Each structure stands twice: as C-alpha cells, then as structure tokens.
C-alpha cells in the first residue's frame, strides 16, 4: 500500500510528476503477484531511485537559486519604493488585526464583552450609590460625631498644653490626672521631691 494514490500525479507549476512511492512490502512482493524481487531487479530498481533522487536534488537546488534571486529582486524593489522592514511589519500587523476582527469568533466575543459591560455597569453604579449613602449615614451617626468631638477636644488640649506648659508641667499634670499606680509607681513616689538628691 503506498502513501499517495499513484493514479493522481503530483503537480508542481507547469510540470507534473508521478512519483512512485514504494514501501518495503512492495519490494518484497516483486512483480505484484507474490513473487519476490530478484537481487538484479532490486539493484536495477535502486539504481533507478538513485537517478531519480539526483534529479530531484538538482531540481531543489535550481529552485533554491531561483528563490534566492527572486528574494534579492524583491528587496531591491522594496528599497527603490522606500518600503522598510518596519513599515512591512506594521502593514502585516494591521492586515492580521483586520483579518482577526473579521472572524466570527472575534465578533461573537466582542459582542459578549459589550453585553456583559452593559449589564455590569448599572450594578457598579448601584453599588457606588449604596456605599455613598451608607458612608453618609455613618458620618451623621451620633457615635461618629462623638468620636470626632473627642478627637477635636484632645487636639485642642494637646495644642494648648504645648503652647502654655513646659514639659515638666505637662508631665506633672498627666500624673495628677492619672489614677494612682497607673504608671507603675505609687502616687507619692511618682514625683521626686526637690530636697532629696539621687545617691
């Protein structure tokens, strides 16, 4: 069994080739009637294949030379026309993007994303409005106002104490306001007396 249908020749431009693809079982079969090929027949067949291989390799070499010549001419023409590699890449990219946008998969995906966006946008707007109302409610709550007033009075006391008191006075005032033993020392031991000198 061959890989290609031998009844249909392979075409290459104006020339047609009918390549005879032969597998190992065909070599063993010989004449097609089950008689194996003799050594002479096999040698003749191999010589025929070697000749054909050389011909095909020559054709490949010729085609490579023709292709190289055509590529050089293409480069010359592009240079004469002022077409650069960058502009070619840009044109190829734009062409591919255009082709992609024309595909049904892209159009379906684009429509799906647009539809999802139309559905999600009102949900986010609703969420934002609800959050804004909740924050306004928290700002207007008595607990928030009380907290704000405490912070304001604390700020005022700190600013006043900084401007009117020395550090020693502020420390003494803080110790006086604190419950006994709050700083780890009894109230009597908290303030050292002036007449006692450290040892």
Short mmCIF file of N, CA and C in Angstrom, two decimals:
data_model
loop_
_atom_site.label_atom_id
_atom_site.label_comp_id
_atom_site.label_asym_id
_atom_site.label_seq_id
_atom_site.Cartn_x
_atom_site.Cartn_y
_atom_site.Cartn_z
N UNK A 1 0.85 -1.17 0.00
CA UNK A 1 0.00 0.00 0.00
C UNK A 1 0.90 1.24 0.00
N UNK A 2 0.75 2.15 -0.92
CA UNK A 2 1.58 3.34 -0.97
C UNK A 2 0.92 4.48 -0.23
N UNK A 3 1.74 5.51 0.11
CA UNK A 3 1.23 6.66 0.83
C UNK A 3 0.33 7.51 -0.06
N UNK A 4 0.67 7.66 -1.31
CA UNK A 4 -0.07 8.51 -2.23
C UNK A 4 -0.76 7.65 -3.29
N UNK A 5 -1.85 8.18 -3.80
CA UNK A 5 -2.55 7.49 -4.87
C UNK A 5 -1.74 7.69 -6.15
N UNK A 6 -1.23 6.61 -6.72
CA UNK A 6 -0.37 6.72 -7.90
C UNK A 6 -1.14 7.14 -9.14
N UNK A 7 -2.45 7.00 -9.10
CA UNK A 7 -3.23 7.36 -10.28
C UNK A 7 -3.32 8.87 -10.46
N UNK A 8 -3.05 9.65 -9.37
CA UNK A 8 -3.12 11.11 -9.48
C UNK A 8 -1.71 11.67 -9.35
N UNK A 9 -1.17 12.19 -10.45
CA UNK A 9 0.20 12.73 -10.39
C UNK A 9 0.24 13.99 -9.54
N UNK A 10 1.40 14.25 -8.90
CA UNK A 10 1.60 15.44 -8.11
C UNK A 10 2.01 16.56 -9.05
N UNK A 11 1.44 17.74 -8.87
CA UNK A 11 1.70 18.85 -9.77
C UNK A 11 2.65 19.85 -9.14
N UNK A 12 3.57 20.40 -9.92
CA UNK A 12 4.46 21.46 -9.48
C UNK A 12 4.52 22.48 -10.61
N UNK A 13 3.67 23.50 -10.53
CA UNK A 13 3.63 24.52 -11.58
C UNK A 13 3.12 23.95 -12.87
N UNK A 14 3.93 24.08 -13.93
CA UNK A 14 3.54 23.57 -15.24
C UNK A 14 3.91 22.11 -15.43
N UNK A 15 4.82 21.60 -14.57
CA UNK A 15 5.27 20.23 -14.74
C UNK A 15 4.47 19.31 -13.84
N UNK A 16 4.28 18.10 -14.28
CA UNK A 16 3.59 17.11 -13.46
C UNK A 16 4.53 15.95 -13.22
N UNK A 17 4.54 15.50 -11.97
CA UNK A 17 5.39 14.39 -11.60
C UNK A 17 4.53 13.27 -11.06
N UNK A 18 4.79 12.08 -11.50
CA UNK A 18 4.10 10.91 -10.97
C UNK A 18 5.14 10.13 -10.18
N UNK A 19 5.29 10.51 -8.89
CA UNK A 19 6.27 9.84 -8.05
C UNK A 19 5.75 8.47 -7.68
N UNK A 20 6.61 7.52 -7.78
CA UNK A 20 6.28 6.14 -7.47
C UNK A 20 6.77 5.88 -6.05
N UNK A 21 5.87 6.02 -5.08
CA UNK A 21 6.22 5.78 -3.68
C UNK A 21 6.11 4.28 -3.43
N UNK A 22 7.22 3.68 -3.06
CA UNK A 22 7.26 2.24 -2.89
C UNK A 22 7.62 1.94 -1.44
N UNK A 23 6.88 1.05 -0.85
CA UNK A 23 7.17 0.65 0.52
C UNK A 23 7.87 -0.70 0.51
N UNK A 24 8.34 -1.11 1.69
CA UNK A 24 9.11 -2.34 1.81
C UNK A 24 8.32 -3.57 1.37
N UNK A 25 7.00 -3.60 1.66
CA UNK A 25 6.22 -4.79 1.28
C UNK A 25 6.12 -4.91 -0.24
N UNK A 26 6.15 -3.78 -0.96
CA UNK A 26 6.10 -3.83 -2.42
C UNK A 26 7.42 -4.35 -2.97
N UNK A 27 8.54 -3.99 -2.30
CA UNK A 27 9.83 -4.51 -2.73
C UNK A 27 9.87 -6.02 -2.55
N UNK A 28 9.33 -6.47 -1.44
CA UNK A 28 9.34 -7.92 -1.17
C UNK A 28 8.41 -8.65 -2.12
N UNK A 29 7.28 -7.98 -2.49
CA UNK A 29 6.30 -8.63 -3.35
C UNK A 29 6.83 -8.80 -4.77
N UNK A 30 7.69 -7.89 -5.19
CA UNK A 30 8.28 -8.03 -6.53
C UNK A 30 7.33 -7.64 -7.63
N UNK A 31 6.86 -8.60 -8.40
CA UNK A 31 6.05 -8.32 -9.59
C UNK A 31 4.58 -8.08 -9.26
N UNK A 32 4.21 -8.07 -8.01
CA UNK A 32 2.81 -7.83 -7.64
C UNK A 32 1.98 -9.10 -7.58
N UNK A 33 2.57 -10.22 -7.95
CA UNK A 33 1.84 -11.48 -7.91
C UNK A 33 2.38 -12.39 -6.82
N UNK A 34 3.11 -11.81 -5.86
CA UNK A 34 3.62 -12.58 -4.75
C UNK A 34 5.01 -13.14 -4.99
N UNK A 35 5.59 -12.94 -6.17
CA UNK A 35 6.93 -13.43 -6.45
C UNK A 35 7.93 -12.39 -5.97
N UNK A 36 8.86 -12.76 -5.07
CA UNK A 36 9.82 -11.78 -4.58
C UNK A 36 10.75 -11.30 -5.68
N UNK A 37 11.27 -10.08 -5.51
CA UNK A 37 12.18 -9.49 -6.48
C UNK A 37 13.54 -10.17 -6.38
N UNK A 38 14.14 -10.40 -7.53
CA UNK A 38 15.49 -10.98 -7.53
C UNK A 38 16.48 -9.88 -7.16
N UNK A 39 17.69 -10.27 -6.85
CA UNK A 39 18.73 -9.31 -6.46
C UNK A 39 19.03 -8.35 -7.60
N UNK A 40 18.99 -8.84 -8.86
CA UNK A 40 19.26 -7.98 -10.01
C UNK A 40 18.15 -6.95 -10.20
N UNK A 41 16.91 -7.42 -10.06
CA UNK A 41 15.78 -6.49 -10.21
C UNK A 41 15.81 -5.42 -9.12
N UNK A 42 16.15 -5.87 -7.93
CA UNK A 42 16.22 -4.93 -6.81
C UNK A 42 17.34 -3.92 -7.05
N UNK A 43 18.50 -4.37 -7.51
CA UNK A 43 19.61 -3.47 -7.79
C UNK A 43 19.24 -2.47 -8.89
N UNK A 44 18.52 -2.95 -9.92
CA UNK A 44 18.09 -2.05 -11.01
C UNK A 44 17.12 -1.00 -10.48
N UNK A 45 16.20 -1.46 -9.61
CA UNK A 45 15.21 -0.53 -9.05
C UNK A 45 15.91 0.51 -8.18
N UNK A 46 16.88 0.07 -7.38
CA UNK A 46 17.62 1.01 -6.52
C UNK A 46 18.41 2.00 -7.37
N UNK A 47 18.98 1.56 -8.47
CA UNK A 47 19.71 2.46 -9.36
C UNK A 47 18.76 3.50 -9.96
N UNK A 48 17.56 3.04 -10.33
CA UNK A 48 16.55 3.95 -10.87
C UNK A 48 16.18 5.01 -9.82
N UNK A 49 16.05 4.57 -8.57
CA UNK A 49 15.70 5.52 -7.50
C UNK A 49 16.83 6.50 -7.24
N UNK A 50 18.08 6.04 -7.28
CA UNK A 50 19.22 6.92 -7.08
C UNK A 50 19.27 7.98 -8.16
N UNK A 51 19.00 7.56 -9.41
CA UNK A 51 18.98 8.51 -10.53
C UNK A 51 17.89 9.55 -10.32
N UNK A 52 16.72 9.05 -9.93
CA UNK A 52 15.60 9.98 -9.69
C UNK A 52 15.91 10.91 -8.52
N UNK A 53 16.54 10.38 -7.47
CA UNK A 53 16.92 11.19 -6.30
C UNK A 53 17.87 12.32 -6.72
N UNK A 54 18.86 12.01 -7.54
CA UNK A 54 19.79 13.02 -8.02
C UNK A 54 19.07 14.10 -8.82
N UNK A 55 18.12 13.68 -9.65
CA UNK A 55 17.34 14.62 -10.46
C UNK A 55 16.52 15.55 -9.56
N UNK A 56 15.88 14.96 -8.55
CA UNK A 56 15.05 15.76 -7.62
C UNK A 56 15.94 16.72 -6.84
N UNK A 57 17.12 16.28 -6.39
CA UNK A 57 18.02 17.16 -5.66
C UNK A 57 18.52 18.30 -6.54
N UNK A 58 18.78 18.02 -7.82
CA UNK A 58 19.16 19.08 -8.76
C UNK A 58 18.04 20.09 -8.92
N UNK A 59 16.80 19.60 -9.03
CA UNK A 59 15.64 20.49 -9.16
C UNK A 59 15.48 21.36 -7.91
N UNK A 60 15.70 20.74 -6.76
CA UNK A 60 15.60 21.50 -5.50
C UNK A 60 16.66 22.60 -5.47
N UNK A 61 17.88 22.27 -5.87
CA UNK A 61 18.96 23.26 -5.90
C UNK A 61 18.62 24.40 -6.87
N UNK A 62 18.09 24.06 -8.02
CA UNK A 62 17.69 25.09 -9.00
C UNK A 62 16.60 25.98 -8.42
N UNK A 63 15.61 25.36 -7.77
CA UNK A 63 14.52 26.14 -7.17
C UNK A 63 15.04 27.07 -6.06
N UNK A 64 16.00 26.59 -5.28
CA UNK A 64 16.60 27.44 -4.23
C UNK A 64 17.30 28.65 -4.85
N UNK A 65 18.03 28.42 -5.95
CA UNK A 65 18.73 29.52 -6.61
C UNK A 65 17.73 30.52 -7.18
N UNK A 66 16.66 30.01 -7.80
CA UNK A 66 15.63 30.89 -8.35
C UNK A 66 14.97 31.69 -7.22
N UNK A 67 14.66 31.02 -6.11
CA UNK A 67 14.03 31.69 -4.98
C UNK A 67 14.95 32.77 -4.42
N UNK A 68 16.24 32.47 -4.25
CA UNK A 68 17.19 33.46 -3.74
C UNK A 68 17.26 34.67 -4.68
N UNK A 69 17.25 34.42 -5.98
CA UNK A 69 17.27 35.51 -6.96
C UNK A 69 16.01 36.36 -6.84
N UNK A 70 14.87 35.70 -6.71
CA UNK A 70 13.60 36.44 -6.59
C UNK A 70 13.57 37.25 -5.29
N UNK A 71 14.09 36.70 -4.20
CA UNK A 71 14.12 37.42 -2.93
C UNK A 71 15.03 38.64 -3.00
N UNK A 72 16.18 38.52 -3.70
CA UNK A 72 17.05 39.67 -3.89
C UNK A 72 16.34 40.76 -4.69
N UNK A 73 15.66 40.36 -5.74
CA UNK A 73 14.93 41.33 -6.58
C UNK A 73 13.82 41.99 -5.78
N UNK A 74 13.14 41.22 -4.95
CA UNK A 74 12.08 41.78 -4.11
C UNK A 74 12.66 42.85 -3.17
N UNK A 75 13.81 42.55 -2.57
CA UNK A 75 14.45 43.51 -1.67
C UNK A 75 14.85 44.79 -2.40
N UNK A 76 15.40 44.63 -3.62
CA UNK A 76 15.78 45.79 -4.41
C UNK A 76 14.56 46.67 -4.73
N UNK A 77 13.47 46.02 -5.15
CA UNK A 77 12.26 46.78 -5.49
C UNK A 77 11.69 47.49 -4.27
N UNK A 78 11.70 46.83 -3.14
CA UNK A 78 11.20 47.47 -1.92
C UNK A 78 12.07 48.66 -1.54
N UNK A 79 13.39 48.50 -1.68
CA UNK A 79 14.29 49.60 -1.38
C UNK A 79 14.03 50.78 -2.31
N UNK A 80 13.82 50.50 -3.59
CA UNK A 80 13.55 51.56 -4.56
C UNK A 80 12.21 52.26 -4.27
N UNK A 81 11.25 51.49 -3.76
CA UNK A 81 9.95 52.07 -3.43
C UNK A 81 9.93 52.73 -2.05
N UNK A 82 11.01 52.57 -1.29
CA UNK A 82 11.08 53.18 0.04
C UNK A 82 10.34 52.40 1.11
N UNK A 83 10.10 51.14 0.83
CA UNK A 83 9.42 50.31 1.81
C UNK A 83 10.46 49.73 2.76
N UNK A 84 10.30 50.01 4.06
CA UNK A 84 11.26 49.50 5.04
C UNK A 84 10.70 48.27 5.74
N UNK A 85 11.56 47.61 6.48
CA UNK A 85 11.16 46.42 7.23
C UNK A 85 10.10 46.79 8.27
N UNK A 86 10.27 47.95 8.91
CA UNK A 86 9.33 48.39 9.93
C UNK A 86 7.95 48.62 9.33
N UNK A 87 7.91 49.27 8.17
CA UNK A 87 6.60 49.52 7.55
C UNK A 87 5.96 48.21 7.09
N UNK A 88 6.78 47.25 6.66
CA UNK A 88 6.24 45.94 6.27
C UNK A 88 5.62 45.24 7.47
N UNK A 89 6.33 45.26 8.59
CA UNK A 89 5.82 44.63 9.81
C UNK A 89 4.53 45.31 10.23
N UNK A 90 4.51 46.64 10.15
CA UNK A 90 3.31 47.39 10.52
C UNK A 90 2.13 47.01 9.61
N UNK A 91 2.39 46.92 8.31
CA UNK A 91 1.33 46.55 7.38
C UNK A 91 0.84 45.12 7.63
N UNK A 92 1.79 44.20 7.89
CA UNK A 92 1.41 42.82 8.19
C UNK A 92 0.56 42.76 9.45
N UNK A 93 0.97 43.51 10.47
CA UNK A 93 0.24 43.52 11.73
C UNK A 93 -1.17 44.07 11.54
N UNK A 94 -1.28 45.18 10.81
CA UNK A 94 -2.60 45.76 10.55
C UNK A 94 -3.47 44.80 9.75
N UNK A 95 -2.88 44.13 8.79
CA UNK A 95 -3.61 43.16 7.98
C UNK A 95 -4.11 42.00 8.85
N UNK A 96 -3.25 41.52 9.74
CA UNK A 96 -3.65 40.41 10.61
C UNK A 96 -4.74 40.84 11.59
N UNK A 97 -4.64 42.06 12.11
CA UNK A 97 -5.67 42.57 13.02
C UNK A 97 -7.00 42.68 12.29
N UNK A 98 -6.97 43.19 11.06
CA UNK A 98 -8.18 43.32 10.27
C UNK A 98 -8.80 41.94 10.02
N UNK A 99 -7.95 40.98 9.66
CA UNK A 99 -8.43 39.62 9.43
C UNK A 99 -9.04 39.03 10.70
N UNK A 100 -8.39 39.27 11.82
CA UNK A 100 -8.88 38.77 13.11
C UNK A 100 -10.24 39.38 13.44
N UNK A 101 -10.38 40.69 13.21
CA UNK A 101 -11.64 41.36 13.53
C UNK A 101 -12.78 40.88 12.64
N UNK A 102 -12.45 40.36 11.48
CA UNK A 102 -13.49 39.88 10.57
C UNK A 102 -13.94 38.46 10.89
N UNK A 103 -13.23 37.77 11.77
CA UNK A 103 -13.62 36.40 12.11
C UNK A 103 -14.88 36.41 12.97
N UNK A 104 -15.67 35.37 12.84
CA UNK A 104 -16.91 35.30 13.62
C UNK A 104 -16.61 35.11 15.10
N UNK A 105 -15.54 34.40 15.43
CA UNK A 105 -15.19 34.20 16.84
C UNK A 105 -14.91 35.54 17.52
N UNK A 106 -14.16 36.42 16.83
CA UNK A 106 -13.87 37.73 17.39
C UNK A 106 -15.16 38.55 17.55
N UNK A 107 -16.00 38.51 16.54
CA UNK A 107 -17.23 39.29 16.59
C UNK A 107 -18.15 38.80 17.71
N UNK A 108 -18.23 37.48 17.90
CA UNK A 108 -19.05 36.94 18.98
C UNK A 108 -18.48 37.33 20.34
N UNK A 109 -17.17 37.23 20.48
CA UNK A 109 -16.52 37.59 21.74
C UNK A 109 -16.71 39.07 22.03
N UNK A 110 -16.53 39.90 21.02
CA UNK A 110 -16.69 41.34 21.18
C UNK A 110 -18.12 41.68 21.60
N UNK A 111 -19.08 41.04 20.97
CA UNK A 111 -20.49 41.28 21.33
C UNK A 111 -20.76 40.82 22.76
N UNK A 112 -20.19 39.69 23.15
CA UNK A 112 -20.38 39.18 24.51
C UNK A 112 -19.80 40.12 25.55
N UNK A 113 -18.61 40.66 25.28
CA UNK A 113 -17.98 41.59 26.22
C UNK A 113 -18.79 42.87 26.31
N UNK A 114 -19.29 43.35 25.19
CA UNK A 114 -20.09 44.57 25.20
C UNK A 114 -21.37 44.35 26.00
N UNK A 115 -22.01 43.22 25.80
CA UNK A 115 -23.23 42.89 26.52
C UNK A 115 -22.96 42.78 28.02
N UNK A 116 -21.86 42.12 28.37
CA UNK A 116 -21.51 41.99 29.80
C UNK A 116 -21.23 43.35 30.41
N UNK A 117 -20.56 44.21 29.67
CA UNK A 117 -20.28 45.56 30.16
C UNK A 117 -21.56 46.34 30.41
N UNK A 118 -22.52 46.19 29.50
CA UNK A 118 -23.79 46.89 29.66
C UNK A 118 -24.55 46.39 30.89
N UNK A 119 -24.38 45.11 31.23
CA UNK A 119 -25.05 44.55 32.40
C UNK A 119 -24.32 44.89 33.69
N UNK A 120 -23.01 44.95 33.66
CA UNK A 120 -22.22 45.17 34.87
C UNK A 120 -22.21 46.64 35.28
N UNK A 121 -22.19 47.55 34.31
CA UNK A 121 -22.11 48.98 34.63
C UNK A 121 -23.21 49.44 35.57
N UNK A 122 -24.49 49.13 35.33
CA UNK A 122 -25.51 49.56 36.29
C UNK A 122 -25.32 48.94 37.68
N UNK A 123 -24.80 47.73 37.75
CA UNK A 123 -24.58 47.11 39.05
C UNK A 123 -23.52 47.88 39.83
N UNK A 124 -22.44 48.29 39.16
CA UNK A 124 -21.41 49.07 39.85
C UNK A 124 -21.93 50.44 40.25
N UNK A 125 -22.75 51.05 39.40
CA UNK A 125 -23.32 52.34 39.75
C UNK A 125 -24.23 52.21 40.96
N UNK A 126 -25.01 51.16 41.01
CA UNK A 126 -25.89 50.91 42.15
C UNK A 126 -25.08 50.68 43.42
N UNK A 127 -24.02 49.89 43.31
CA UNK A 127 -23.16 49.62 44.46
C UNK A 127 -22.52 50.91 44.97
N UNK A 128 -22.06 51.76 44.05
CA UNK A 128 -21.44 53.02 44.45
C UNK A 128 -22.43 53.93 45.16
N UNK A 129 -23.65 54.00 44.64
CA UNK A 129 -24.67 54.85 45.28
C UNK A 129 -25.00 54.32 46.67
N UNK A 130 -25.14 53.01 46.82
CA UNK A 130 -25.45 52.42 48.12
C UNK A 130 -24.32 52.67 49.11
N UNK A 131 -23.08 52.50 48.67
CA UNK A 131 -21.94 52.73 49.54
C UNK A 131 -21.87 54.18 49.97
N UNK A 132 -22.14 55.09 49.05
CA UNK A 132 -22.13 56.52 49.38
C UNK A 132 -23.19 56.85 50.43
N UNK A 133 -24.38 56.27 50.29
CA UNK A 133 -25.45 56.50 51.28
C UNK A 133 -25.05 55.96 52.64
N UNK A 134 -24.43 54.78 52.67
CA UNK A 134 -24.00 54.17 53.93
C UNK A 134 -22.95 55.04 54.61
N UNK A 135 -21.97 55.53 53.82
CA UNK A 135 -20.94 56.39 54.41
C UNK A 135 -21.53 57.69 54.94
N UNK A 136 -22.50 58.26 54.23
CA UNK A 136 -23.17 59.46 54.73
C UNK A 136 -23.89 59.16 56.03
N UNK A 137 -24.52 57.99 56.11
CA UNK A 137 -25.21 57.59 57.34
C UNK A 137 -24.23 57.45 58.50
N UNK A 138 -23.06 56.88 58.25
CA UNK A 138 -22.05 56.73 59.30
C UNK A 138 -21.56 58.11 59.76
N UNK A 139 -21.34 59.03 58.82
CA UNK A 139 -20.88 60.37 59.17
C UNK A 139 -21.89 61.10 60.04
N UNK A 140 -23.15 60.87 59.77
CA UNK A 140 -24.20 61.56 60.51
C UNK A 140 -24.60 60.85 61.79
N UNK A 141 -24.03 59.68 62.08
CA UNK A 141 -24.40 58.95 63.28
C UNK A 141 -23.84 59.64 64.52
N UNK A 142 -24.51 59.42 65.65
CA UNK A 142 -24.08 60.06 66.91
C UNK A 142 -22.73 59.52 67.37
N UNK A 143 -22.46 58.24 67.15
CA UNK A 143 -21.18 57.66 67.56
C UNK A 143 -20.03 58.31 66.80
N UNK A 144 -20.21 58.52 65.50
CA UNK A 144 -19.15 59.14 64.70
C UNK A 144 -18.94 60.59 65.13
N UNK A 145 -20.05 61.30 65.37
CA UNK A 145 -19.93 62.70 65.81
C UNK A 145 -19.25 62.78 67.17
N UNK A 146 -19.61 61.88 68.09
CA UNK A 146 -19.00 61.86 69.41
C UNK A 146 -17.50 61.58 69.30
N UNK A 147 -17.12 60.62 68.47
CA UNK A 147 -15.72 60.31 68.25
C UNK A 147 -14.98 61.52 67.69
N UNK A 148 -15.60 62.20 66.73
CA UNK A 148 -14.99 63.38 66.14
C UNK A 148 -14.81 64.50 67.17
N UNK A 149 -15.82 64.66 68.03
CA UNK A 149 -15.71 65.70 69.07
C UNK A 149 -14.58 65.38 70.04
N UNK A 150 -14.45 64.11 70.40
CA UNK A 150 -13.37 63.71 71.32
C UNK A 150 -12.01 63.98 70.69
N UNK A 151 -11.87 63.62 69.43
CA UNK A 151 -10.60 63.90 68.76
C UNK A 151 -10.32 65.39 68.72
N UNK A 152 -11.35 66.18 68.45
CA UNK A 152 -11.18 67.63 68.40
C UNK A 152 -10.77 68.21 69.74
N UNK A 153 -11.42 67.76 70.81
CA UNK A 153 -11.06 68.29 72.14
C UNK A 153 -9.67 67.83 72.55
N UNK A 154 -9.30 66.60 72.21
CA UNK A 154 -7.95 66.11 72.52
C UNK A 154 -6.93 66.94 71.79
N UNK A 155 -7.20 67.25 70.53
CA UNK A 155 -6.28 68.06 69.74
C UNK A 155 -6.13 69.44 70.36
N UNK A 156 -7.24 70.00 70.81
CA UNK A 156 -7.20 71.33 71.42
C UNK A 156 -6.38 71.30 72.70
N UNK A 157 -6.58 70.26 73.52
CA UNK A 157 -5.84 70.16 74.79
C UNK A 157 -4.34 70.02 74.53
N UNK A 158 -3.99 69.19 73.53
CA UNK A 158 -2.58 69.00 73.22
C UNK A 158 -1.97 70.29 72.71
N UNK A 159 -2.66 71.00 71.84
CA UNK A 159 -2.14 72.26 71.31
C UNK A 159 -2.00 73.28 72.42
N UNK A 160 -2.97 73.33 73.33
CA UNK A 160 -2.93 74.29 74.44
C UNK A 160 -1.79 73.93 75.38
N UNK A 161 -1.66 72.65 75.70
CA UNK A 161 -0.61 72.24 76.63
C UNK A 161 0.77 72.49 76.05
N UNK A 162 0.93 72.36 74.78
CA UNK A 162 2.23 72.59 74.16
C UNK A 162 2.59 74.08 74.20
N UNK A 163 1.60 74.89 73.99
CA UNK A 163 1.91 76.31 73.90
C UNK A 163 2.03 76.97 75.26
N UNK A 164 1.34 76.46 76.31
CA UNK A 164 1.30 77.14 77.59
C UNK A 164 2.13 76.45 78.67
N UNK A 165 2.37 75.20 78.59
CA UNK A 165 3.05 74.46 79.65
C UNK A 165 4.44 74.04 79.22
N UNK A 166 5.30 73.91 80.22
CA UNK A 166 6.60 73.32 79.98
C UNK A 166 6.43 71.80 80.05
N UNK A 167 7.48 71.08 79.70
CA UNK A 167 7.40 69.62 79.71
C UNK A 167 7.14 69.10 81.12
N UNK A 168 7.83 69.67 82.10
CA UNK A 168 7.66 69.23 83.49
C UNK A 168 6.23 69.45 83.96
N UNK A 169 5.67 70.60 83.57
CA UNK A 169 4.29 70.89 83.99
C UNK A 169 3.30 69.92 83.32
N UNK A 170 3.52 69.62 82.05
CA UNK A 170 2.65 68.70 81.34
C UNK A 170 2.75 67.30 81.94
N UNK A 171 3.96 66.89 82.33
CA UNK A 171 4.16 65.58 82.94
C UNK A 171 3.49 65.52 84.31
N UNK A 172 3.67 66.55 85.08
CA UNK A 172 3.02 66.60 86.40
C UNK A 172 1.51 66.60 86.25
N UNK A 173 1.01 67.32 85.28
CA UNK A 173 -0.43 67.39 85.04
C UNK A 173 -0.96 66.01 84.61
N UNK A 174 -0.23 65.32 83.78
CA UNK A 174 -0.64 64.00 83.32
C UNK A 174 -0.65 63.02 84.48
N UNK A 175 0.35 63.11 85.37
CA UNK A 175 0.40 62.22 86.52
C UNK A 175 -0.73 62.53 87.50
N UNK A 176 -1.09 63.79 87.59
CA UNK A 176 -2.17 64.18 88.51
C UNK A 176 -3.50 63.65 88.01
N UNK A 177 -3.69 63.66 86.67
CA UNK A 177 -4.96 63.19 86.10
C UNK A 177 -5.06 61.67 86.09
N UNK A 178 -3.92 60.98 86.09
CA UNK A 178 -3.92 59.52 86.03
C UNK A 178 -4.29 58.94 87.38
N UNK A 179 -4.96 57.78 87.41
CA UNK A 179 -5.27 57.13 88.69
C UNK A 179 -3.98 56.67 89.37
N UNK A 180 -4.00 56.50 90.69
CA UNK A 180 -2.79 56.09 91.40
C UNK A 180 -2.28 54.75 90.87
N UNK A 181 -0.97 54.67 90.68
CA UNK A 181 -0.33 53.44 90.20
C UNK A 181 -0.51 53.17 88.72
N UNK A 182 -1.01 54.11 87.94
CA UNK A 182 -1.24 53.88 86.51
C UNK A 182 0.06 53.75 85.76
N UNK A 183 1.09 54.45 86.20
CA UNK A 183 2.37 54.37 85.51
C UNK A 183 3.30 53.36 86.15
N UNK A 184 2.77 52.58 87.09
CA UNK A 184 3.56 51.55 87.73
C UNK A 184 4.16 51.99 89.05
N UNK A 185 3.99 53.27 89.43
CA UNK A 185 4.55 53.77 90.70
C UNK A 185 3.41 54.32 91.55
N UNK A 186 3.53 54.25 92.86
CA UNK A 186 2.53 54.87 93.71
C UNK A 186 2.55 56.38 93.50
N UNK A 187 1.44 57.01 93.81
CA UNK A 187 1.30 58.46 93.58
C UNK A 187 2.33 59.25 94.36
N UNK A 188 2.71 58.84 95.56
CA UNK A 188 3.69 59.57 96.38
C UNK A 188 5.09 59.47 95.78
N UNK A 189 5.40 58.30 95.20
CA UNK A 189 6.74 58.09 94.65
C UNK A 189 6.87 58.62 93.23
N UNK A 190 5.77 59.00 92.60
CA UNK A 190 5.79 59.42 91.21
C UNK A 190 6.57 60.71 91.03
N UNK A 191 6.38 61.68 91.93
CA UNK A 191 7.08 62.96 91.78
C UNK A 191 8.20 63.04 92.80
N UNK A 192 9.44 63.05 92.35
CA UNK A 192 10.54 63.13 93.33
C UNK A 192 10.57 64.50 93.98
N UNK A 193 10.92 64.51 95.22
CA UNK A 193 10.97 65.80 95.91
C UNK A 193 12.28 66.52 95.58
N UNK A 194 12.27 67.81 95.70
CA UNK A 194 13.44 68.62 95.32
C UNK A 194 14.54 68.51 96.34
N UNK A 195 14.19 68.22 97.65
CA UNK A 195 15.20 68.20 98.68
C UNK A 195 16.01 66.91 98.70
N UNK A 196 15.50 65.82 98.07
CA UNK A 196 16.22 64.56 98.02
C UNK A 196 17.13 64.54 96.78
N UNK A 197 18.36 64.14 96.99
CA UNK A 197 19.31 64.06 95.89
C UNK A 197 19.57 62.59 95.59
N UNK A 198 19.74 62.25 94.29
CA UNK A 198 19.99 60.86 93.96
C UNK A 198 21.33 60.38 94.53
N UNK A 199 21.40 59.12 94.91
CA UNK A 199 22.60 58.57 95.53
C UNK A 199 23.66 58.23 94.52
#
